[in-house]
CSV table of C-alpha atoms in Angstrom, one decimal:
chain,number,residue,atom,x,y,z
A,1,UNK,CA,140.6,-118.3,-103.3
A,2,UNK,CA,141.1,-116.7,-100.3
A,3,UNK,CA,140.8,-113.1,-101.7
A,4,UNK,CA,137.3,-114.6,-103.0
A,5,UNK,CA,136.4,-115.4,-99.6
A,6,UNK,CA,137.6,-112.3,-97.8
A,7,UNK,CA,135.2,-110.4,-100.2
A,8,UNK,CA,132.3,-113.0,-99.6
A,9,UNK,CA,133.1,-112.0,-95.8
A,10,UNK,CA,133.2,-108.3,-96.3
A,11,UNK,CA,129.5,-108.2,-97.9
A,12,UNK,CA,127.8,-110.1,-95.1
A,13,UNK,CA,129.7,-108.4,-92.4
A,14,UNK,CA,128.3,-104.8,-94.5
A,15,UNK,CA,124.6,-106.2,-94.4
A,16,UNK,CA,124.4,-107.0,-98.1
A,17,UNK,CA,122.7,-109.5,-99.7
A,18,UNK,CA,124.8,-112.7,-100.3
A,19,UNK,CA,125.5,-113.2,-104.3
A,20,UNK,CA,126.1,-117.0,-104.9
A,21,UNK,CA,126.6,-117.3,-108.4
A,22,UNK,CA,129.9,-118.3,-109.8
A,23,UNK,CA,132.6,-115.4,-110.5
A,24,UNK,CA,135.4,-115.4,-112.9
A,25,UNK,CA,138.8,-115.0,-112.0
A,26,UNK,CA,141.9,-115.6,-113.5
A,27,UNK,CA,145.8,-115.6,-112.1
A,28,UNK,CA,148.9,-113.4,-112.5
A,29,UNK,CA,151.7,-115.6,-114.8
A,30,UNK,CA,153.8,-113.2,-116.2
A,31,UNK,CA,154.4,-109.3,-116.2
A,32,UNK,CA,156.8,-107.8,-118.8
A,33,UNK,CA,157.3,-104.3,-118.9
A,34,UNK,CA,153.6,-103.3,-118.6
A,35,UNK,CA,151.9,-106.3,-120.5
A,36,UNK,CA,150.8,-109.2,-118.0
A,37,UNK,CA,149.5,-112.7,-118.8
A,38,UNK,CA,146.8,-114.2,-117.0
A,39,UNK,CA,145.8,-117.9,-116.8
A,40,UNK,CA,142.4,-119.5,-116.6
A,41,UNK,CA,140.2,-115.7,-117.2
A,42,UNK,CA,139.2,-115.8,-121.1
A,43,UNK,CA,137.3,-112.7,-121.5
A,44,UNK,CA,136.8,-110.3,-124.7
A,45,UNK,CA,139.1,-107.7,-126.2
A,46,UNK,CA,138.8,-104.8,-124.4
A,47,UNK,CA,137.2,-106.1,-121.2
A,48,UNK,CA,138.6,-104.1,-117.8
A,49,UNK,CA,139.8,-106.2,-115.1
A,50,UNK,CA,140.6,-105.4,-111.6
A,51,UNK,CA,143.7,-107.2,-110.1
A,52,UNK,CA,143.2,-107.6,-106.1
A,53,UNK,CA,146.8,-107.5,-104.1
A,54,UNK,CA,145.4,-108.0,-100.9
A,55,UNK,CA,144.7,-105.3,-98.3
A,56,UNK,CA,143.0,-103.1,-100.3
A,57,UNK,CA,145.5,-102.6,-102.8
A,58,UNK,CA,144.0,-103.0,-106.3
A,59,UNK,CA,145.5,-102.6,-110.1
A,60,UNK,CA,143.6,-102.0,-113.3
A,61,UNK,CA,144.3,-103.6,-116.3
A,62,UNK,CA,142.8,-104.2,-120.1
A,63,UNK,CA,142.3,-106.8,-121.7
A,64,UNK,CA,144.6,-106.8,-125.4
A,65,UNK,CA,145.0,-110.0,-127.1
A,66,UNK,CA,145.8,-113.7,-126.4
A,67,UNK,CA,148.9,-115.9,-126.6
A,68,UNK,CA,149.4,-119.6,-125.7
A,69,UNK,CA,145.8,-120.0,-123.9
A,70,UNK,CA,146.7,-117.3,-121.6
A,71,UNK,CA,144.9,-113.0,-121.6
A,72,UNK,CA,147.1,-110.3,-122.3
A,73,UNK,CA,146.3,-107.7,-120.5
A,74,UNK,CA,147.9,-104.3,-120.5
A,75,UNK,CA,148.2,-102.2,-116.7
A,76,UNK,CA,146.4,-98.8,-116.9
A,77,UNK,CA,148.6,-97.8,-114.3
A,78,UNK,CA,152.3,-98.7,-112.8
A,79,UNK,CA,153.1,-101.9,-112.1
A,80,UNK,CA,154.6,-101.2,-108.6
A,81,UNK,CA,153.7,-104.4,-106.1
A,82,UNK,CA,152.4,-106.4,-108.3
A,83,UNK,CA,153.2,-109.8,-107.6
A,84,UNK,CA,152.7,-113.4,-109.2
A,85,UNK,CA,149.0,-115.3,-108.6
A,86,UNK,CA,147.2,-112.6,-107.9
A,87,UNK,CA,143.5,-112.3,-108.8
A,88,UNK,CA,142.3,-110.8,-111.7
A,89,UNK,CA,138.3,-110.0,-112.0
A,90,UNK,CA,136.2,-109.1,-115.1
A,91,UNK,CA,134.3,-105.9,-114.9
A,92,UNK,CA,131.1,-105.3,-116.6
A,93,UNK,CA,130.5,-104.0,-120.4
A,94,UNK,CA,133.5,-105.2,-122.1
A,95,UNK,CA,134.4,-103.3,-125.0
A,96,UNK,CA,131.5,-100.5,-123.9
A,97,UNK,CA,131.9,-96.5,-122.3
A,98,UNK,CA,129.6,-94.6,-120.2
A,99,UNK,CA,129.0,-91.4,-121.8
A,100,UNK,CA,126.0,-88.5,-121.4
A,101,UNK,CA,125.4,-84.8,-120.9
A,102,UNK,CA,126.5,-85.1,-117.4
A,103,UNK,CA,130.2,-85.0,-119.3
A,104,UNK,CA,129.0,-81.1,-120.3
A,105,UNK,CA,130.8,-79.2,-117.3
A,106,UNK,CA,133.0,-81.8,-116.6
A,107,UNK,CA,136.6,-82.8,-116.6
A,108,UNK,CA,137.6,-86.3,-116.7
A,109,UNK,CA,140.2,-88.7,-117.2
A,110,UNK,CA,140.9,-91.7,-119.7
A,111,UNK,CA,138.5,-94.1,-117.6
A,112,UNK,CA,136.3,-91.5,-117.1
A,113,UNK,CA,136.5,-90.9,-114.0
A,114,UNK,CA,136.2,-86.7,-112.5
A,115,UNK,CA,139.2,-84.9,-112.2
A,116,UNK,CA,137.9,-81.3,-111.0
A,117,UNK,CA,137.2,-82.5,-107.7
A,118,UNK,CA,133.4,-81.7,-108.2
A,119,UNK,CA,131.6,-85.6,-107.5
A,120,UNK,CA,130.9,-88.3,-109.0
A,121,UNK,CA,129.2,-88.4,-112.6
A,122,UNK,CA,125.8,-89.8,-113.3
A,123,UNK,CA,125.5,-92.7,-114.7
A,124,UNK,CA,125.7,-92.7,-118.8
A,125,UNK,CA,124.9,-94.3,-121.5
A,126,UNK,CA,126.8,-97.0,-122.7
A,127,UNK,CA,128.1,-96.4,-126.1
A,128,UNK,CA,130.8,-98.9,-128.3
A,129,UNK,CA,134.8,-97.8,-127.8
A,130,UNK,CA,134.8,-97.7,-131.3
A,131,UNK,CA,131.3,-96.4,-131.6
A,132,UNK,CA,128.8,-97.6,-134.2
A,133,UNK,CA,129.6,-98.2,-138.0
A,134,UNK,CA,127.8,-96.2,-140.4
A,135,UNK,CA,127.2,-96.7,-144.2
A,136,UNK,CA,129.2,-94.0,-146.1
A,137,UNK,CA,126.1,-92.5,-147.5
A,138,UNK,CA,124.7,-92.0,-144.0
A,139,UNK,CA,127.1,-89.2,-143.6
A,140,UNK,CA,125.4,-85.8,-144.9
A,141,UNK,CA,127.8,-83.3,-147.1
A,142,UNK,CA,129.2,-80.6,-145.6
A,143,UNK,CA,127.3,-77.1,-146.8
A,144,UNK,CA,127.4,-74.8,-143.5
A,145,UNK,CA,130.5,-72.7,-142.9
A,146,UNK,CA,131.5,-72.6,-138.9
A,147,UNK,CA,132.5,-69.7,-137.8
A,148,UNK,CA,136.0,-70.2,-135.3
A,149,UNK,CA,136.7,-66.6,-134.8
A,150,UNK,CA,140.3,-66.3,-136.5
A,151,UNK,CA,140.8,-64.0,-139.4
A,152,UNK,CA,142.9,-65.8,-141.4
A,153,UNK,CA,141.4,-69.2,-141.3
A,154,UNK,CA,138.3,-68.0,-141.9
A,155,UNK,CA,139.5,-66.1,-145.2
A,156,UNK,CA,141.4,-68.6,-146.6
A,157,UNK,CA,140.9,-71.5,-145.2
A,158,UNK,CA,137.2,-71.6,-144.2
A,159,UNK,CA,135.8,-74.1,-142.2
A,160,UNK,CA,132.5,-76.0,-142.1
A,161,UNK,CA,130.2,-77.6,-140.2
A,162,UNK,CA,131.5,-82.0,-140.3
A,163,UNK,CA,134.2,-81.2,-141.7
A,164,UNK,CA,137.7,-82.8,-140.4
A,165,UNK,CA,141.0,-80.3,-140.2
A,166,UNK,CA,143.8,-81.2,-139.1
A,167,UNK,CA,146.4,-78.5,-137.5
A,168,UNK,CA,150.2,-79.5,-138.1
A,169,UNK,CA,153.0,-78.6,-136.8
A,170,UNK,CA,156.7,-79.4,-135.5
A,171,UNK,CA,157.2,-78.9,-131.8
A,172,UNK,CA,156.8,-75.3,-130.3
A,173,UNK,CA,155.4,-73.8,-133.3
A,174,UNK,CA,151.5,-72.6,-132.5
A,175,UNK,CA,149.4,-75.9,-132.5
A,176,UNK,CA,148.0,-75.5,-128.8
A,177,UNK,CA,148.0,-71.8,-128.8
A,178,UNK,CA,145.8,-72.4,-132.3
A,179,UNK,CA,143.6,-74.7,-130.8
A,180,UNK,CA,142.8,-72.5,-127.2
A,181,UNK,CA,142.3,-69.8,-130.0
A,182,UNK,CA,139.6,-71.8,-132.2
A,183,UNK,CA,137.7,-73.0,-128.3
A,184,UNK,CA,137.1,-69.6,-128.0
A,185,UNK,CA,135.8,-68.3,-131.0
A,186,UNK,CA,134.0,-70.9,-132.7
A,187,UNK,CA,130.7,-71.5,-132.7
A,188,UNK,CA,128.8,-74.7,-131.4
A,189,UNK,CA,126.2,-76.7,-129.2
A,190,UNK,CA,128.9,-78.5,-127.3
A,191,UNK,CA,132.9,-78.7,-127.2
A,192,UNK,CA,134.6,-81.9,-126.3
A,193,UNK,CA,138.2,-81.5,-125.6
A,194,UNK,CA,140.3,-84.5,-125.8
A,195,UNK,CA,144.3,-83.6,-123.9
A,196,UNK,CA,145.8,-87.0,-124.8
A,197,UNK,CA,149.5,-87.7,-124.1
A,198,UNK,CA,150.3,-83.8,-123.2
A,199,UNK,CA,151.9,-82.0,-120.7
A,200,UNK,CA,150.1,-81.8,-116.7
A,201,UNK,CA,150.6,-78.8,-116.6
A,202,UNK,CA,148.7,-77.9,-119.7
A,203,UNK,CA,145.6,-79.3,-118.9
A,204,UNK,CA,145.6,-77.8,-115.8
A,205,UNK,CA,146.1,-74.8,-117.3
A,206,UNK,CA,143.3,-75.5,-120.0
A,207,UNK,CA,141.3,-76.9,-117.6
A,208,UNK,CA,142.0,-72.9,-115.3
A,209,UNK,CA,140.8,-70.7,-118.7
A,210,UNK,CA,138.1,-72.7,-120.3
A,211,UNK,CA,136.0,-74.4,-117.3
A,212,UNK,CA,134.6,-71.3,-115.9
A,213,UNK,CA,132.0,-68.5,-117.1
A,214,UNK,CA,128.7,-69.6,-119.3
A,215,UNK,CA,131.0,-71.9,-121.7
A,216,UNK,CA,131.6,-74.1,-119.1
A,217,UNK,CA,128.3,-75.5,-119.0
A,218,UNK,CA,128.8,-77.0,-122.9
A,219,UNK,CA,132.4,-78.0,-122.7
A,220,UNK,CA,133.6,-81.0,-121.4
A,221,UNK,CA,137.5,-82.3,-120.8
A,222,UNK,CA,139.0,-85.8,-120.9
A,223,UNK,CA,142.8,-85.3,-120.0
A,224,UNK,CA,145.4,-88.4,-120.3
A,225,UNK,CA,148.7,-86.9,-119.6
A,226,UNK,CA,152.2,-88.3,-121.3
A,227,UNK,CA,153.1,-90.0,-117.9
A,228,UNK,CA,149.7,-92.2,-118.1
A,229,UNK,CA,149.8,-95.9,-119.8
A,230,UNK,CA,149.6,-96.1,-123.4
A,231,UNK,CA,146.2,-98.1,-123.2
A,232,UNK,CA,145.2,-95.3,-121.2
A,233,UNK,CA,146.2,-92.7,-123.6
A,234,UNK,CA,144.1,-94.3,-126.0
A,235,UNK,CA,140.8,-95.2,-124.4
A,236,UNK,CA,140.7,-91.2,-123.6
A,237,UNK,CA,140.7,-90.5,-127.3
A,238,UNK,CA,137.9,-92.8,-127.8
A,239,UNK,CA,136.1,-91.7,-125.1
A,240,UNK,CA,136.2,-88.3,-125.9
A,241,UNK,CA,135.1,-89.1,-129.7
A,242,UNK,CA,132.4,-91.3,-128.2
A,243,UNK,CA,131.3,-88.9,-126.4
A,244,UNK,CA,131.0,-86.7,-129.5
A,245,UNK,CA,129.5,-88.9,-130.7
A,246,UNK,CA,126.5,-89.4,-128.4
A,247,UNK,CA,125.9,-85.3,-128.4
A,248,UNK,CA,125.9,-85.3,-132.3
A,249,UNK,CA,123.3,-88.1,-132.0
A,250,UNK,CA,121.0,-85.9,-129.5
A,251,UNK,CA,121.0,-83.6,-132.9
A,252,UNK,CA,123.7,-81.2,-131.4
A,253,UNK,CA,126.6,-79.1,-133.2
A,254,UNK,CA,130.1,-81.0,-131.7
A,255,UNK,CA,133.3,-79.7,-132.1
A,256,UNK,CA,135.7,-82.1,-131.4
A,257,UNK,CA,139.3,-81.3,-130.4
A,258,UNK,CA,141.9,-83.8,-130.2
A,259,UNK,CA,145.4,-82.5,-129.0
A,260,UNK,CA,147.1,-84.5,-130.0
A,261,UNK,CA,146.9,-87.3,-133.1
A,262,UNK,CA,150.4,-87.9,-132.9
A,263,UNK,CA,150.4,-88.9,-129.1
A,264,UNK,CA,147.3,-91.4,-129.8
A,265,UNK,CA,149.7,-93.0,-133.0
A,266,UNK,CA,152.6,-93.3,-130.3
A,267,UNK,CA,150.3,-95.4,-127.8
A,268,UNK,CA,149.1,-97.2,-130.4
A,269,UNK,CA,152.3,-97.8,-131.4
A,270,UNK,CA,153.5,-99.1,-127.8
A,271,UNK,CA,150.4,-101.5,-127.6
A,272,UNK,CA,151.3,-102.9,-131.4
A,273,UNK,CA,154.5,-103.4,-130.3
A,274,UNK,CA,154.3,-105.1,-127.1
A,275,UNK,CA,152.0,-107.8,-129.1
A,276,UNK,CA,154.9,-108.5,-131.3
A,277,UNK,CA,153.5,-106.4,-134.1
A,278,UNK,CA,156.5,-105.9,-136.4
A,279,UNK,CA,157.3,-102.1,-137.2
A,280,UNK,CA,156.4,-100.8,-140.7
A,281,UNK,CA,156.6,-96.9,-141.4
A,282,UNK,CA,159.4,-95.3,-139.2
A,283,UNK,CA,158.6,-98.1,-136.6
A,284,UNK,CA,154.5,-97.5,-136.6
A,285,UNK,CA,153.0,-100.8,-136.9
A,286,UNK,CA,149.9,-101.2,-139.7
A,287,UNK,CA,147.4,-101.1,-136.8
A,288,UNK,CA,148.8,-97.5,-135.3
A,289,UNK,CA,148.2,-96.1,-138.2
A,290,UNK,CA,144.5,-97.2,-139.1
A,291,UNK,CA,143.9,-96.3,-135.3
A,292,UNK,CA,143.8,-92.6,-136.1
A,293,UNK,CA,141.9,-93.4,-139.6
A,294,UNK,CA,139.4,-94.8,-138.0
A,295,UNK,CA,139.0,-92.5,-134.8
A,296,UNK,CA,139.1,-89.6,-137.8
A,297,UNK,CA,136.4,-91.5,-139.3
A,298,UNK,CA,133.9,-91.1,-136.7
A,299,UNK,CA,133.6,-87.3,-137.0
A,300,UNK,CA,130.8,-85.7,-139.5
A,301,UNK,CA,127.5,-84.7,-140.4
A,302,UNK,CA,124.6,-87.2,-139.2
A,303,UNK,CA,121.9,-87.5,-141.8
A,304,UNK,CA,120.0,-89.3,-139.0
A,305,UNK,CA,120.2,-86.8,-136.6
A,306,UNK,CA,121.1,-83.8,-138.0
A,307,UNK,CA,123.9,-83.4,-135.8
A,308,UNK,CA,127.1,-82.8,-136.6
A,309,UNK,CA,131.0,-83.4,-135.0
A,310,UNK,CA,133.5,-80.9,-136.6
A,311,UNK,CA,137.0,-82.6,-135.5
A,312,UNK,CA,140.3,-80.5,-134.9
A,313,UNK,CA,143.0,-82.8,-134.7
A,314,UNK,CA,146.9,-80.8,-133.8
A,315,UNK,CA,149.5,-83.3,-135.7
A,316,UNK,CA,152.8,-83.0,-134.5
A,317,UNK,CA,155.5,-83.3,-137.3
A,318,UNK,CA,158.6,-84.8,-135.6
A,319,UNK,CA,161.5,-82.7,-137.1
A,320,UNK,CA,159.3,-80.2,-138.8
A,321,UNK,CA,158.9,-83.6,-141.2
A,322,UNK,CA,155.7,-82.7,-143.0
A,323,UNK,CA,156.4,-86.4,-144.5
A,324,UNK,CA,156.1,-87.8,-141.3
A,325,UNK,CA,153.8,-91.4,-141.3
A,326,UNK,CA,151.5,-90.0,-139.0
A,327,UNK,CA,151.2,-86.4,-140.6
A,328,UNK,CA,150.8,-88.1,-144.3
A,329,UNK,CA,148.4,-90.7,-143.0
A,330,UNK,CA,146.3,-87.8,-141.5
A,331,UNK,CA,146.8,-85.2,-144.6
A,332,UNK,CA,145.3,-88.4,-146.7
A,333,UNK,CA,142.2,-89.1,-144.6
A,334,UNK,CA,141.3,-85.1,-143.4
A,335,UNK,CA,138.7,-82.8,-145.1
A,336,UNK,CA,141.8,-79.9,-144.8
A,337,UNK,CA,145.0,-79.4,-142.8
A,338,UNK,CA,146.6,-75.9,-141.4
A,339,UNK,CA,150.2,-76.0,-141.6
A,340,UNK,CA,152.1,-73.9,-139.2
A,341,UNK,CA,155.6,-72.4,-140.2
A,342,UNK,CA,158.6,-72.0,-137.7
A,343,UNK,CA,159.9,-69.9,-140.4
A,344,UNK,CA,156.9,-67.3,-140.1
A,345,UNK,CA,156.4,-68.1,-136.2
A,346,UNK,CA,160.4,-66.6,-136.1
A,347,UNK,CA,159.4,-63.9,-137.8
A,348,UNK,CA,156.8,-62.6,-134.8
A,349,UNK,CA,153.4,-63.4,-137.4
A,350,UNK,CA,151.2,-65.3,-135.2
A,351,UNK,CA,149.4,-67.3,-135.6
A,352,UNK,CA,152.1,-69.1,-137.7
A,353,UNK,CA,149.8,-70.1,-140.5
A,354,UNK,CA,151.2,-71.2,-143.9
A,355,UNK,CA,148.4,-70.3,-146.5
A,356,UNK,CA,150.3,-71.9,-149.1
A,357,UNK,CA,150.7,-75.2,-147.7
A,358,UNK,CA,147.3,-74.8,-145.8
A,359,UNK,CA,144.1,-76.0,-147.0
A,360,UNK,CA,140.1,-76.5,-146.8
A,361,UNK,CA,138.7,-79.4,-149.3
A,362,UNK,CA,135.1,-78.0,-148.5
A,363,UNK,CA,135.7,-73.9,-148.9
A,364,UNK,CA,134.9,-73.7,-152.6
A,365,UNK,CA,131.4,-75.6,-151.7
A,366,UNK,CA,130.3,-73.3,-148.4
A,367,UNK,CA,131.9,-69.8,-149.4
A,368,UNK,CA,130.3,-67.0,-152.1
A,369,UNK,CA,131.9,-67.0,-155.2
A,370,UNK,CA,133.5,-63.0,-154.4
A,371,UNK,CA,135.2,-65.0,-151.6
A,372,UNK,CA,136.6,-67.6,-153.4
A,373,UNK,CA,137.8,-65.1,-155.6
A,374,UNK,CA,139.6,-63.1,-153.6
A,375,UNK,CA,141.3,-66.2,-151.4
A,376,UNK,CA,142.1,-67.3,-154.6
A,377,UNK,CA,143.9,-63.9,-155.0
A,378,UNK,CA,145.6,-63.3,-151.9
A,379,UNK,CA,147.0,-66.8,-151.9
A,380,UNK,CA,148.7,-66.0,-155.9
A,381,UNK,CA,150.1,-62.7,-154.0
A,382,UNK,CA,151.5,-64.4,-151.0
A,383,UNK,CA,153.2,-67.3,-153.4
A,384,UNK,CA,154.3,-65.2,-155.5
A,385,UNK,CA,155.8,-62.7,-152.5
A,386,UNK,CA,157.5,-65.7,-150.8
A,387,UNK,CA,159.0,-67.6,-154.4
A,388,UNK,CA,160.9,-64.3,-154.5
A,389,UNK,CA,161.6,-62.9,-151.3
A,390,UNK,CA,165.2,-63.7,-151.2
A,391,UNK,CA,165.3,-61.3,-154.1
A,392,UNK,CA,163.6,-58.6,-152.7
A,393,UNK,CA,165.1,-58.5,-149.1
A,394,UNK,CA,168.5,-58.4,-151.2
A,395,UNK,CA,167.4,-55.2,-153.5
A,396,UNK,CA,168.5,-57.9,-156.5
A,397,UNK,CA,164.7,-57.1,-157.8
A,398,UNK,CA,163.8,-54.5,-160.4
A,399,UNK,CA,160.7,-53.2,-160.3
A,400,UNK,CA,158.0,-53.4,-163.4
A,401,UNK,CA,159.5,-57.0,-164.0
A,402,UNK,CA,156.7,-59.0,-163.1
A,403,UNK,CA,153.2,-57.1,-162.3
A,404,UNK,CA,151.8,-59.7,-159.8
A,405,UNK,CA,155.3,-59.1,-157.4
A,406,UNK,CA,155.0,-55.9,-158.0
A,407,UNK,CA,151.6,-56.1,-156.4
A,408,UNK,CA,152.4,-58.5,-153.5
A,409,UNK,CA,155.5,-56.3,-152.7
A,410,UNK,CA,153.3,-53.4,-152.0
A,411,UNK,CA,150.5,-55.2,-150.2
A,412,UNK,CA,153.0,-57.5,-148.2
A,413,UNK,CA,152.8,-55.3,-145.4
A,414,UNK,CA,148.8,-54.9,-145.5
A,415,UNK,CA,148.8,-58.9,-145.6
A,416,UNK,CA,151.3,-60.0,-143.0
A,417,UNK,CA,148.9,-57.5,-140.6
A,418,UNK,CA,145.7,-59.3,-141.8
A,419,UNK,CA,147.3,-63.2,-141.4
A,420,UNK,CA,148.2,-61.5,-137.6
A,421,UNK,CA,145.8,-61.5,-134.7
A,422,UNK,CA,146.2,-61.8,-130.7
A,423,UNK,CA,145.0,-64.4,-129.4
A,424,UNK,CA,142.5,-63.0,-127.4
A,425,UNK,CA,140.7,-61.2,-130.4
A,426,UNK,CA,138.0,-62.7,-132.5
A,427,UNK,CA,137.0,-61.5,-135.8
A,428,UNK,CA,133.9,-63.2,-137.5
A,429,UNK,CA,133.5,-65.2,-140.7
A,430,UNK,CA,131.9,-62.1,-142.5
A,431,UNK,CA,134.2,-59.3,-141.0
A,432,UNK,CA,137.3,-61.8,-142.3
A,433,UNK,CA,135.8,-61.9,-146.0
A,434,UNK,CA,134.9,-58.1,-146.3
A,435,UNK,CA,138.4,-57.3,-145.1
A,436,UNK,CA,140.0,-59.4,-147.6
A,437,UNK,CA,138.2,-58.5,-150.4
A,438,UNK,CA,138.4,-55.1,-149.5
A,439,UNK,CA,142.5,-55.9,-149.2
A,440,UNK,CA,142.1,-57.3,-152.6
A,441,UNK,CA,140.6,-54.4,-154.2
A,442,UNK,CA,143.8,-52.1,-154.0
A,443,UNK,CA,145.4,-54.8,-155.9
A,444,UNK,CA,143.1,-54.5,-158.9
């Protein structure tokens, strides 16, 4: 009460107009870990709330479940001075995120809030966390290729325009190098660039390369780093898809990059968990894993629109385990994954991509049939090369044996070049096919 008063005071001391009607407010019971329980404040799922200390100290929490007839809420920050009793407020638009072209330009973080130092944002529009349901045949089929710049994904693995690719990967094998390569080769209306649960340092760094110069002005950030609460973690994933989401309904062409899926499942995770969610999968709860089905879910064509949101997800395999929950849960739900290799990444081929293992569920649909044909091609050549390699780096293979190694053994060279390219260079989506097939023709 007497916080409520000291506010009442504040706004007539500041000349504002007096509000009389009634405010919410709920009390501090319990804090464990960073999941409170507040008493007499029932408010929805996914409601913010302000928690007043007193002298203009203030916490931020979200609202998560219920228990007993008291809120659950989760901190979005440290827990540091938080004491029992303290006043908890509703804010408005529970369960609702402010998004809009103002984002374009713009770096922010889970809350949405600017982190460039550049002002305030202009009031958005509201859009749903979880963004608005669809029917399934409200989603258009994927027929455009896109263009991302990068020789050997555009070969063999082309992409297109709605389609959902995820990039996979144990730890220190390519999947962020991959994904600045793709930002700056592909082609679209708008870039939304989700850096949940990484490294400061590489956003700041992302942040240095990719928010200056003309594609500035159609890119836009939301950075969560690792140290940031898991609730946190996971409203910046749905805000950046939301956020997609809006731009693809203006009619625009998205691409969505979320680095990474495997950070979102481990917030998830934490949240499930601190419910009392029992552990399923390698510990994941049911509910982290249909997180990142439905967040996948919300990228696509628009047949309402014509918009479209092409979403790159980087799916970190813990152990180089390509089994891993999260990694099959993704494989299962994506229109195509890219598998990078440490094996080839110690080898010096960057990027690191495993064109066996690799694959686009829309190419055949979006390429020319001479394309198809020679992918199909190169990829018998490089399976056959690499089923037999021990063999040939030991001199145990004799020549004339089989006609298709025989082939790959004297193109391997030509094809470890052509699967190789700096990160700064871009080769188109027509240069990459006429370059293969023209790689292709010497094997004839």
């Amino acid at each position: 009460m007497r916080a409520l008063i000291e506010t009442t005071l504040q706004e007539c001391a500041g000349g504002g107009s007096l509000d009389l009607a009634p405010r919410r407010f709920g009390r501090v019971v319990a804090c464990d870990g960073g999941l409170i329980e507040v008493s007499g404040l029932g408010v929805p799922i996914g409601t913010l709330c302000t928690i007043a200390q007193g002298r203009g100290v203030e916490h931020r929490a979200e609202t998560i479940g219920f228990r007993n007839g008291h809120t659950m809420m989760m901190m979005l920050g440290d827990t540091v001075l938080l004491r029992p009793g303290a006043v908890v407020r509703p804010e408005a638009n529970p369960g609702m995120l402010s998004v809009g072209e103002d984002f374009l330009g713009r770096s922010v973080d889970g809350a949405g809030r600017p982190i460039d130092g550049k002002g305030p944002i202009g009031t958005g529009v509201p859009w749903p966390a979880g963004g608005y349901r669809v029917d399934a045949l409200d989603r258009s089929s994927v027929t455009e290729p896109l263009d991302v710049g990068i020789r050997s994904l555009n070969a063999l693995t082309t992409f297109g325009e709605g389609q959902r690719i995820g990039i996979m990967a144990g730890s220190g094998v390519g999947k962020s190098v991959l994904m600045d390569m793709i930002v700056h080769g592909a082609d679209a209306d708008a870039i939304v660039v989700g850096l949940i649960g990484e490294r400061a340092r590489e956003v700041s760094d992302f942040v240095n390369r990719y928010m200056g110069g003309e594609r500035a002005g159609r890119t836009a950030i939301v950075a969560v780093p690792a140290d940031h609460a898991a609730n946190l973690r996971l409203r910046g994933a749905m805000l950046a898809t939301s956020l997609a989401e809006h731009l693809r309904s203006q009619g625009k062409r998205v691409l969505l990059i979320l680095d990474s899926l495997t950070r979102v499942a481990h917030a998830a995770r934490e949240i499930g968990i601190l419910l009392g969610e029992p552990g399923a999968a390698r510990g994941y709860p049911p509910s982290a894993l249909s997180t990142i089905t439905k967040l996948i879910e919300r990228a696509g064509n628009s047949a309402e629109s014509g918009g479209s949101i092409t979403g790159i997800y980087t799916v970190l395999a813990d152990g180089d385990d390509q089994n891993d929950p999260v990694v099959d849960t993704a494989r299962a739900i994506l229109d195509g994954h890219i598998v990078l290799s440490r094996e080839i990444a110690q080898r010096g081929q960057y990027p690191a991509v495993d064109i066996g293992a690799s694959l686009s569920r829309v190419m055949n649909d979006i390429v020319s049939p001479e394309h198809e044909a020679a992918a199909r091609r190169f990829r018998a050549l490089t399976a056959a090369y690499e089923a037999n390699r021990d063999l040939v780096m030991m001199g145990a293979y004799r020549p004339g044996t089989d006609r298709t190694l025989d082939e790959a053994i004297a193109l391997h060279p030509r094809m470890v070049a052509f699967l190789s390219q700096g990160t700064r260079d871009q080769v188109t989506l027509a240069d990459a096919a006429d370059q293969m097939q023209e790689l292709i023709a010497h094997a004839a």
